[in-house]
Short mmCIF file of C-alpha atoms and ligand atoms in Angstrom, two decimals:
data_model
loop_
_atom_site.label_atom_id
_atom_site.label_comp_id
_atom_site.label_asym_id
_atom_site.label_seq_id
_atom_site.Cartn_x
_atom_site.Cartn_y
_atom_site.Cartn_z
CA MET A 19 136.45 89.55 79.60
CA ASP A 20 136.24 91.51 82.87
CA LEU A 21 135.14 95.08 82.33
CA LYS A 22 134.47 97.89 84.76
CA PHE A 23 131.12 99.62 85.11
CA LYS A 24 131.13 103.40 84.74
CA LYS A 25 131.96 105.32 87.91
CA SER A 26 131.86 109.01 88.71
CA SER A 27 135.32 110.53 88.40
CA GLU A 28 137.48 110.50 91.52
CA ASP A 29 137.18 114.31 91.71
CA THR A 30 133.39 114.05 91.69
CA ARG A 31 133.37 111.44 94.45
CA LYS A 32 135.74 113.57 96.55
CA ILE A 33 133.71 116.74 96.07
CA LYS A 34 130.46 114.96 96.97
CA SER A 35 131.94 113.47 100.12
CA GLU A 36 133.49 116.80 101.22
CA ILE A 37 130.12 118.51 100.85
CA ALA A 38 128.48 115.68 102.79
CA LEU A 39 131.01 116.29 105.58
CA GLY A 40 129.94 119.93 105.75
CA ASN A 41 133.02 121.33 103.95
CA ASN A 42 133.07 123.67 100.98
CA PRO A 43 135.54 122.04 98.53
CA LEU A 44 134.92 124.45 95.64
CA ASN A 45 134.49 127.57 97.76
CA ILE A 46 131.01 128.30 96.39
CA ASP A 47 128.10 129.97 98.25
CA SER A 48 125.39 127.77 96.75
CA TYR A 49 126.24 124.58 94.87
CA ILE A 50 122.68 124.39 93.57
CA ASP A 51 122.74 127.92 92.09
CA TYR A 52 126.17 127.35 90.59
CA ALA A 53 125.19 123.97 89.08
CA GLU A 54 122.08 125.58 87.56
CA ASP A 55 124.21 128.37 86.04
CA LYS A 56 126.64 125.86 84.59
CA ILE A 57 123.87 123.64 83.18
CA LYS A 58 122.13 126.54 81.46
CA ASP A 59 125.47 127.72 80.01
CA THR A 60 125.93 124.20 78.63
CA THR A 61 122.49 123.96 77.01
CA ASN A 62 122.30 127.65 75.95
CA HIS A 63 119.05 128.27 77.81
CA ASP A 64 118.09 131.14 80.12
CA TYR A 65 116.52 129.14 82.96
CA ALA A 66 117.59 125.90 84.62
CA HIS A 67 116.70 123.78 87.61
CA ILE A 68 118.48 120.76 88.92
CA VAL A 69 115.99 118.17 90.13
CA SER A 70 115.91 114.80 91.89
CA SER A 71 116.01 112.61 88.74
CA GLY A 72 115.74 112.57 84.97
CA ASN A 73 112.11 111.49 85.24
CA ALA A 74 111.45 114.49 87.50
CA GLY A 75 112.68 116.73 84.67
CA ILE A 76 110.35 114.90 82.26
CA PHE A 77 107.41 115.36 84.67
CA ILE A 78 108.01 119.11 84.78
CA GLY A 79 108.56 119.40 81.03
CA LEU A 80 105.45 117.39 80.12
CA SER A 81 103.32 119.27 82.67
CA TYR A 82 103.73 122.36 80.52
CA ILE A 83 102.08 120.58 77.55
CA ASN A 84 98.28 120.89 77.62
CA GLY A 85 97.61 119.36 74.20
CA ASP A 86 99.02 116.20 72.64
CA VAL A 87 102.32 114.61 73.57
CA LEU A 88 104.15 113.02 70.65
CA ILE A 89 106.81 110.37 71.17
CA PRO A 90 108.93 108.28 68.78
CA ASP A 91 107.46 104.83 68.02
CA GLN A 92 110.72 103.23 69.20
CA GLY A 93 114.13 104.25 70.51
CA GLY A 94 112.73 106.64 73.14
CA TRP A 95 112.41 106.26 76.90
CA ASN A 96 109.56 104.35 78.61
CA GLY A 97 109.13 107.23 81.05
CA PHE A 98 107.75 109.39 78.20
CA LYS A 99 104.68 107.13 77.97
CA GLN A 100 104.36 106.38 81.67
CA ILE A 101 104.56 110.02 82.72
CA SER A 102 102.17 111.15 79.94
CA ARG A 103 99.68 108.55 81.16
CA PHE A 104 100.13 109.60 84.77
CA LEU A 105 99.52 113.24 83.84
CA ASN A 106 96.47 112.26 81.76
CA LYS A 107 98.01 113.69 78.61
CA PRO A 108 96.99 111.93 75.42
CA PHE A 109 100.06 110.71 73.57
CA GLU A 110 100.59 109.66 70.00
CA THR A 111 103.57 107.92 68.42
CA VAL A 112 105.50 109.35 65.50
CA LYS A 113 106.75 106.94 62.88
CA THR A 114 110.51 106.48 62.80
CA ASN A 115 113.08 104.76 60.63
CA LEU A 116 114.50 102.45 63.30
CA GLY A 117 114.24 105.15 65.94
CA LEU A 118 115.08 108.12 63.75
CA ILE A 119 112.14 110.48 63.31
CA ASP A 120 110.80 110.36 59.77
CA ILE A 121 110.69 114.03 58.80
CA ASP A 122 107.77 113.71 56.34
CA GLU A 123 105.70 111.70 58.82
CA LEU A 124 106.46 114.27 61.48
CA ASN A 125 105.29 117.07 59.22
CA ASN A 126 102.03 115.20 58.53
CA THR A 127 101.37 114.39 62.18
CA LEU A 128 102.16 117.87 63.44
CA SER A 129 100.12 119.68 60.82
CA ASN A 130 97.00 117.80 62.00
CA LEU A 131 97.27 118.85 65.64
CA ASP A 132 94.82 121.20 67.36
CA LYS A 133 96.86 124.43 67.36
CA SER A 134 94.81 126.06 70.12
CA LYS A 135 96.68 123.84 72.60
CA VAL A 136 100.34 123.60 73.59
CA ASN A 137 101.48 120.37 71.92
CA GLY A 138 104.87 118.79 72.48
CA LEU A 139 107.26 116.31 70.91
CA ILE A 140 109.55 114.52 73.36
CA LEU A 141 112.51 112.44 72.20
CA THR A 142 116.01 111.39 73.18
CA SER A 143 118.94 113.04 71.38
CA PHE A 144 120.23 109.63 70.34
CA ALA A 145 117.50 107.26 69.15
CA ALA A 146 117.97 104.07 71.20
CA TYR A 147 121.24 105.66 72.43
CA THR A 148 122.62 104.56 69.06
CA ALA A 149 121.93 107.19 66.40
CA GLU A 150 121.58 110.95 66.66
CA GLN A 151 118.31 112.50 65.66
CA ASN A 152 118.39 115.22 63.01
CA ILE A 153 117.61 117.71 65.72
CA LYS A 154 117.95 120.82 63.57
CA GLU A 155 115.39 119.67 61.03
CA ILE A 156 113.06 118.28 63.72
CA SER A 157 113.27 121.61 65.53
CA GLU A 158 112.38 123.54 62.36
CA ILE A 159 109.30 121.40 61.74
CA CYS A 160 108.19 121.65 65.38
CA HIS A 161 108.51 125.41 65.30
CA GLU A 162 106.68 125.77 61.97
CA ASN A 163 103.80 123.92 63.67
CA ASP A 164 104.04 125.68 67.07
CA VAL A 165 105.00 122.43 68.75
CA ILE A 166 107.30 122.46 71.79
CA LEU A 167 110.37 120.26 71.29
CA ILE A 168 111.51 118.51 74.48
CA GLU A 169 114.89 116.81 74.19
CA ASP A 170 116.10 114.25 76.72
CA VAL A 171 119.87 114.74 76.70
CA SER A 172 120.81 112.12 79.31
CA GLY A 173 123.13 110.61 76.69
CA SER A 174 124.32 113.73 74.89
CA ILE A 175 124.91 116.60 77.33
CA GLY A 176 128.11 118.35 76.35
CA ASP A 177 127.53 118.05 72.60
CA SER A 178 127.28 121.25 70.57
CA LYS A 179 124.53 120.21 68.15
CA LEU A 180 122.50 117.92 70.37
CA ALA A 181 121.55 119.22 73.84
CA ASN A 182 121.46 122.74 72.43
CA GLY A 183 118.79 125.25 73.42
CA LYS A 184 119.09 126.80 69.98
CA TYR A 185 117.03 123.84 68.71
CA SER A 186 115.14 122.39 71.67
CA ASP A 187 112.62 124.41 73.70
CA ILE A 188 112.94 122.29 76.82
CA ILE A 189 115.95 120.15 77.66
CA VAL A 190 115.80 117.47 80.33
CA GLY A 191 118.36 114.95 81.50
CA SER A 192 119.28 112.39 84.08
CA THR A 193 122.52 112.60 86.07
CA GLY A 194 121.99 109.11 87.49
CA SER A 195 124.17 106.13 86.74
CA PRO A 196 125.50 105.42 84.12
CA LYS A 197 124.78 108.68 82.31
CA ILE A 198 127.15 111.17 80.69
CA LEU A 199 126.93 113.35 83.82
CA ASN A 200 127.44 110.40 86.11
CA VAL A 201 126.62 111.71 89.57
CA GLU A 202 124.71 108.59 90.78
CA ASP A 203 121.45 110.51 91.17
CA GLY A 204 119.66 113.67 90.09
CA GLY A 205 118.64 115.37 86.88
CA PHE A 206 118.01 118.77 85.33
CA ILE A 207 115.67 120.78 83.14
CA THR A 208 116.46 123.94 81.16
CA THR A 209 114.40 126.23 78.91
CA ASN A 210 113.88 129.78 77.70
CA ILE A 211 110.15 129.55 78.49
CA LYS A 212 109.79 131.08 81.96
CA GLU A 213 106.23 129.70 82.38
CA VAL A 214 107.55 126.11 82.38
CA PHE A 215 108.81 126.85 85.88
CA ASP A 216 106.37 129.57 86.98
CA ASN A 217 103.41 127.23 86.44
CA ASN A 218 105.13 124.34 88.17
CA ARG A 219 106.36 125.58 91.56
CA ILE A 220 104.86 122.60 93.40
CA LEU A 221 106.66 120.12 91.14
CA LEU A 222 109.96 121.99 91.48
CA LYS A 223 109.60 121.83 95.26
CA SER A 224 108.61 118.17 95.23
CA PHE A 225 111.47 117.20 92.95
CA LYS A 226 114.19 119.38 94.46
CA SER A 227 117.83 118.36 94.35
CA ASN A 228 120.51 118.88 97.01
CA GLU A 229 123.95 120.46 97.47
CA ILE A 230 125.82 117.12 97.25
CA THR A 231 124.32 116.19 93.88
CA ALA A 232 124.83 119.79 92.71
CA GLY A 233 128.53 119.54 93.59
CA GLY A 234 128.71 116.31 91.60
CA ILE A 235 127.05 117.92 88.58
CA ILE A 236 129.47 120.86 88.63
CA SER A 237 132.38 118.45 88.71
CA GLU A 238 131.09 116.06 86.02
CA LEU A 239 130.23 118.92 83.66
CA LYS A 240 133.93 119.74 83.32
CA ASN A 241 134.58 116.51 81.42
CA ALA A 242 131.18 116.02 79.76
CA SER A 243 132.21 116.89 76.18
CA SER A 244 135.45 114.98 76.19
CA ASN A 245 133.85 111.92 77.85
CA LEU A 246 130.94 112.00 75.40
CA ASN A 247 133.33 112.10 72.45
CA LYS A 248 135.28 109.14 73.80
CA TYR A 249 132.09 107.03 73.91
CA ILE A 250 131.10 108.20 70.42
CA ASP A 251 134.58 107.40 69.02
CA ALA A 252 134.58 103.96 70.66
CA CYS A 253 131.15 103.21 69.16
CA ASN A 254 132.29 104.40 65.73
CA TYR A 255 135.20 102.01 65.88
CA LEU A 256 132.95 99.11 66.89
CA LYS A 257 130.32 100.00 64.31
CA ASN A 258 132.95 99.98 61.57
CA ASN A 259 134.24 96.56 62.57
CA ILE A 260 131.07 94.61 63.37
CA ASP A 261 128.57 93.28 60.80
CA ASN A 262 124.81 93.86 60.88
CA VAL A 263 125.01 97.06 62.89
CA VAL A 264 122.01 99.40 62.64
CA HIS A 265 122.78 103.08 61.87
CA ALA A 266 126.48 102.28 61.50
CA ASP A 267 127.13 105.72 60.00
CA LYS A 268 125.50 107.69 62.83
CA ARG A 269 126.94 108.99 66.08
CA GLY A 270 125.82 107.15 69.21
CA ILE A 271 126.96 105.79 72.55
CA ASN A 272 125.90 102.18 72.11
CA VAL A 273 125.94 99.69 69.23
CA PHE A 274 122.84 97.87 67.99
CA ILE A 275 123.52 94.52 66.29
CA LYS A 276 120.70 92.79 64.44
CA ASN A 277 120.33 89.09 65.16
CA ASP A 278 117.61 86.52 64.46
CA ASP A 279 118.12 84.76 67.78
CA PRO A 280 118.55 87.56 70.35
CA LYS A 281 117.88 85.19 73.26
CA HIS A 282 120.96 83.07 72.64
CA PHE A 283 123.07 85.86 71.21
CA SER A 284 122.52 88.02 74.30
CA TRP A 285 123.03 85.06 76.65
CA ASN A 286 126.36 84.19 75.02
CA LEU A 287 127.53 87.81 75.06
CA ARG A 288 126.60 88.17 78.73
CA GLN A 289 128.76 85.15 79.64
CA GLU A 290 131.78 86.83 78.06
CA LEU A 291 131.25 90.54 78.55
CA VAL A 292 131.22 90.69 82.33
CA LEU A 293 130.75 94.15 83.72
CA ASP A 294 131.20 94.01 87.52
CA SER A 295 127.73 93.16 88.78
CA HIS A 296 126.07 95.21 86.03
CA GLY A 297 125.17 94.49 82.44
CA MET A 298 126.11 95.90 79.07
CA VAL A 299 123.89 93.77 76.81
CA THR A 300 120.23 94.70 76.20
CA LYS A 301 118.13 92.07 74.48
CA CYS A 302 115.73 93.56 71.93
CA PRO A 303 112.96 94.18 70.81
CA ASN A 304 112.68 96.83 73.52
CA TYR A 305 110.95 100.25 73.25
CA ASN A 306 113.90 101.99 74.94
CA ARG A 307 116.18 100.60 72.27
CA LEU A 308 114.75 99.22 69.01
CA LYS A 309 111.69 97.09 68.39
CA GLU A 310 113.89 94.80 66.28
CA LYS A 311 115.47 91.45 66.97
CA GLY A 312 119.02 92.01 68.15
CA VAL A 313 121.11 93.28 71.02
CA ALA A 314 122.33 96.67 72.08
CA LEU A 315 125.90 96.72 73.36
CA GLU A 316 125.81 99.42 76.02
CA ILE A 317 129.25 100.92 75.55
CA LYS A 318 127.98 103.93 77.54
CA ASN A 319 127.91 101.65 80.64
CA LEU A 320 131.67 101.11 80.53
CA ASP A 321 134.01 103.14 82.65
CA ILE A 322 135.90 105.64 80.50
CA SER A 323 139.15 103.80 81.40
CA GLN A 324 137.81 100.71 79.59
CA LEU A 325 137.61 102.19 76.09
CA SER A 326 141.14 101.19 74.98
CA LYS A 327 141.64 99.87 71.45
CA SER A 328 142.69 96.47 72.81
CA ASN A 329 139.44 96.18 74.81
CA LEU A 330 137.37 97.23 71.81
CA ASP A 331 139.20 94.69 69.61
CA GLU A 332 138.44 91.99 72.15
CA ILE A 333 134.75 92.96 72.19
CA ILE A 334 134.71 92.75 68.37
CA GLU A 335 136.20 89.24 68.46
CA ILE A 336 133.65 88.09 71.05
CA VAL A 337 130.75 89.47 69.01
CA LYS A 338 132.05 87.79 65.84
CA LYS A 339 132.34 84.47 67.66
CA TYR A 340 128.58 84.40 68.37
CA GLN A 341 127.15 86.20 65.33
C1 PLP B 423 117.02 108.44 78.22
C2 PLP B 423 116.63 108.39 79.67
N1 PLP B 423 115.88 109.37 80.17
C3 PLP B 423 115.50 109.38 81.47
C4 PLP B 423 115.88 108.36 82.32
C5 PLP B 423 115.40 108.38 83.74
O1 PLP B 423 116.39 108.90 84.56
P1 PLP B 423 116.26 108.77 86.15
O2 PLP B 423 116.56 107.37 86.50
O3 PLP B 423 117.31 109.75 86.64
O4 PLP B 423 114.87 109.20 86.50
C6 PLP B 423 116.67 107.32 81.84
C7 PLP B 423 117.09 106.23 82.74
O5 PLP B 423 117.77 105.30 82.42
C8 PLP B 423 117.05 107.33 80.48
O6 PLP B 423 117.81 106.33 79.94
#
């Protein structure tokens, strides 16, 4: 089965190339200012910066934390650990139920923290890209314990419950490929806490974005919600028609299938699910997905044009053949 890897929309590619040529395709004074306004409208925060990558946003967000950094024990993003280490911030893992934060465990862990420091919990909106965190409840517990909640919304920007500044204190995201805002590079960070940026001028300068990426972000934001929902709907359909799926009842943008022999299962799937020169099969255990035997089918890596029912039915048949 030949599938196409996700591309920026044609509009986005045109806008980026016009800006690169020195034109002003959207008739805007500053693409960076406008992109920052649009991003903060989307996340319901007062302050926003677009930056050079998703990891740059994480660097800035974690720099604000001067106490402990808490991360999920699986289903997060490797950068959370690597950047905490680089910044010399002690980090601790929070127990999850296959990526989903265990609310009681969270309560226990947070209540034992040294409250004289600024502590932070950083997580992705979708655990392992496959199941949405209960962000409202997590936010309540963080706030009861004076812990800053940092949400990585690379996979969820455009949603109304996830990626919402009503719940998360700091929101970060990647606009690289193949993310929901698929601009090929860049990222963003938003918050209501002015000090996150005031204390971090040097990082903001070091990780600055550019007008071309800003133009791409403005363009991609227009379709973020509808694109996101198409990926979620496609995954729902797959989850309902494939056996041994983890978190089958939860919203997500990939599908995790348990399997005792992930080496062969993933090899077989890769022979059949050919995605240009890219991949859509992640062999697990893997911290960024789940520390379980199985594979993650990265539906989020497919171009939006590839999510037809006939394609999804073919994917289901291929999976069944090797399960
Ligand atoms: C959830 C998540 N956060 C952050 C990043 C890092 O983004 P970037 O490559 O833009 O630094 C990635 C990259 O794949 C990611 O999946």
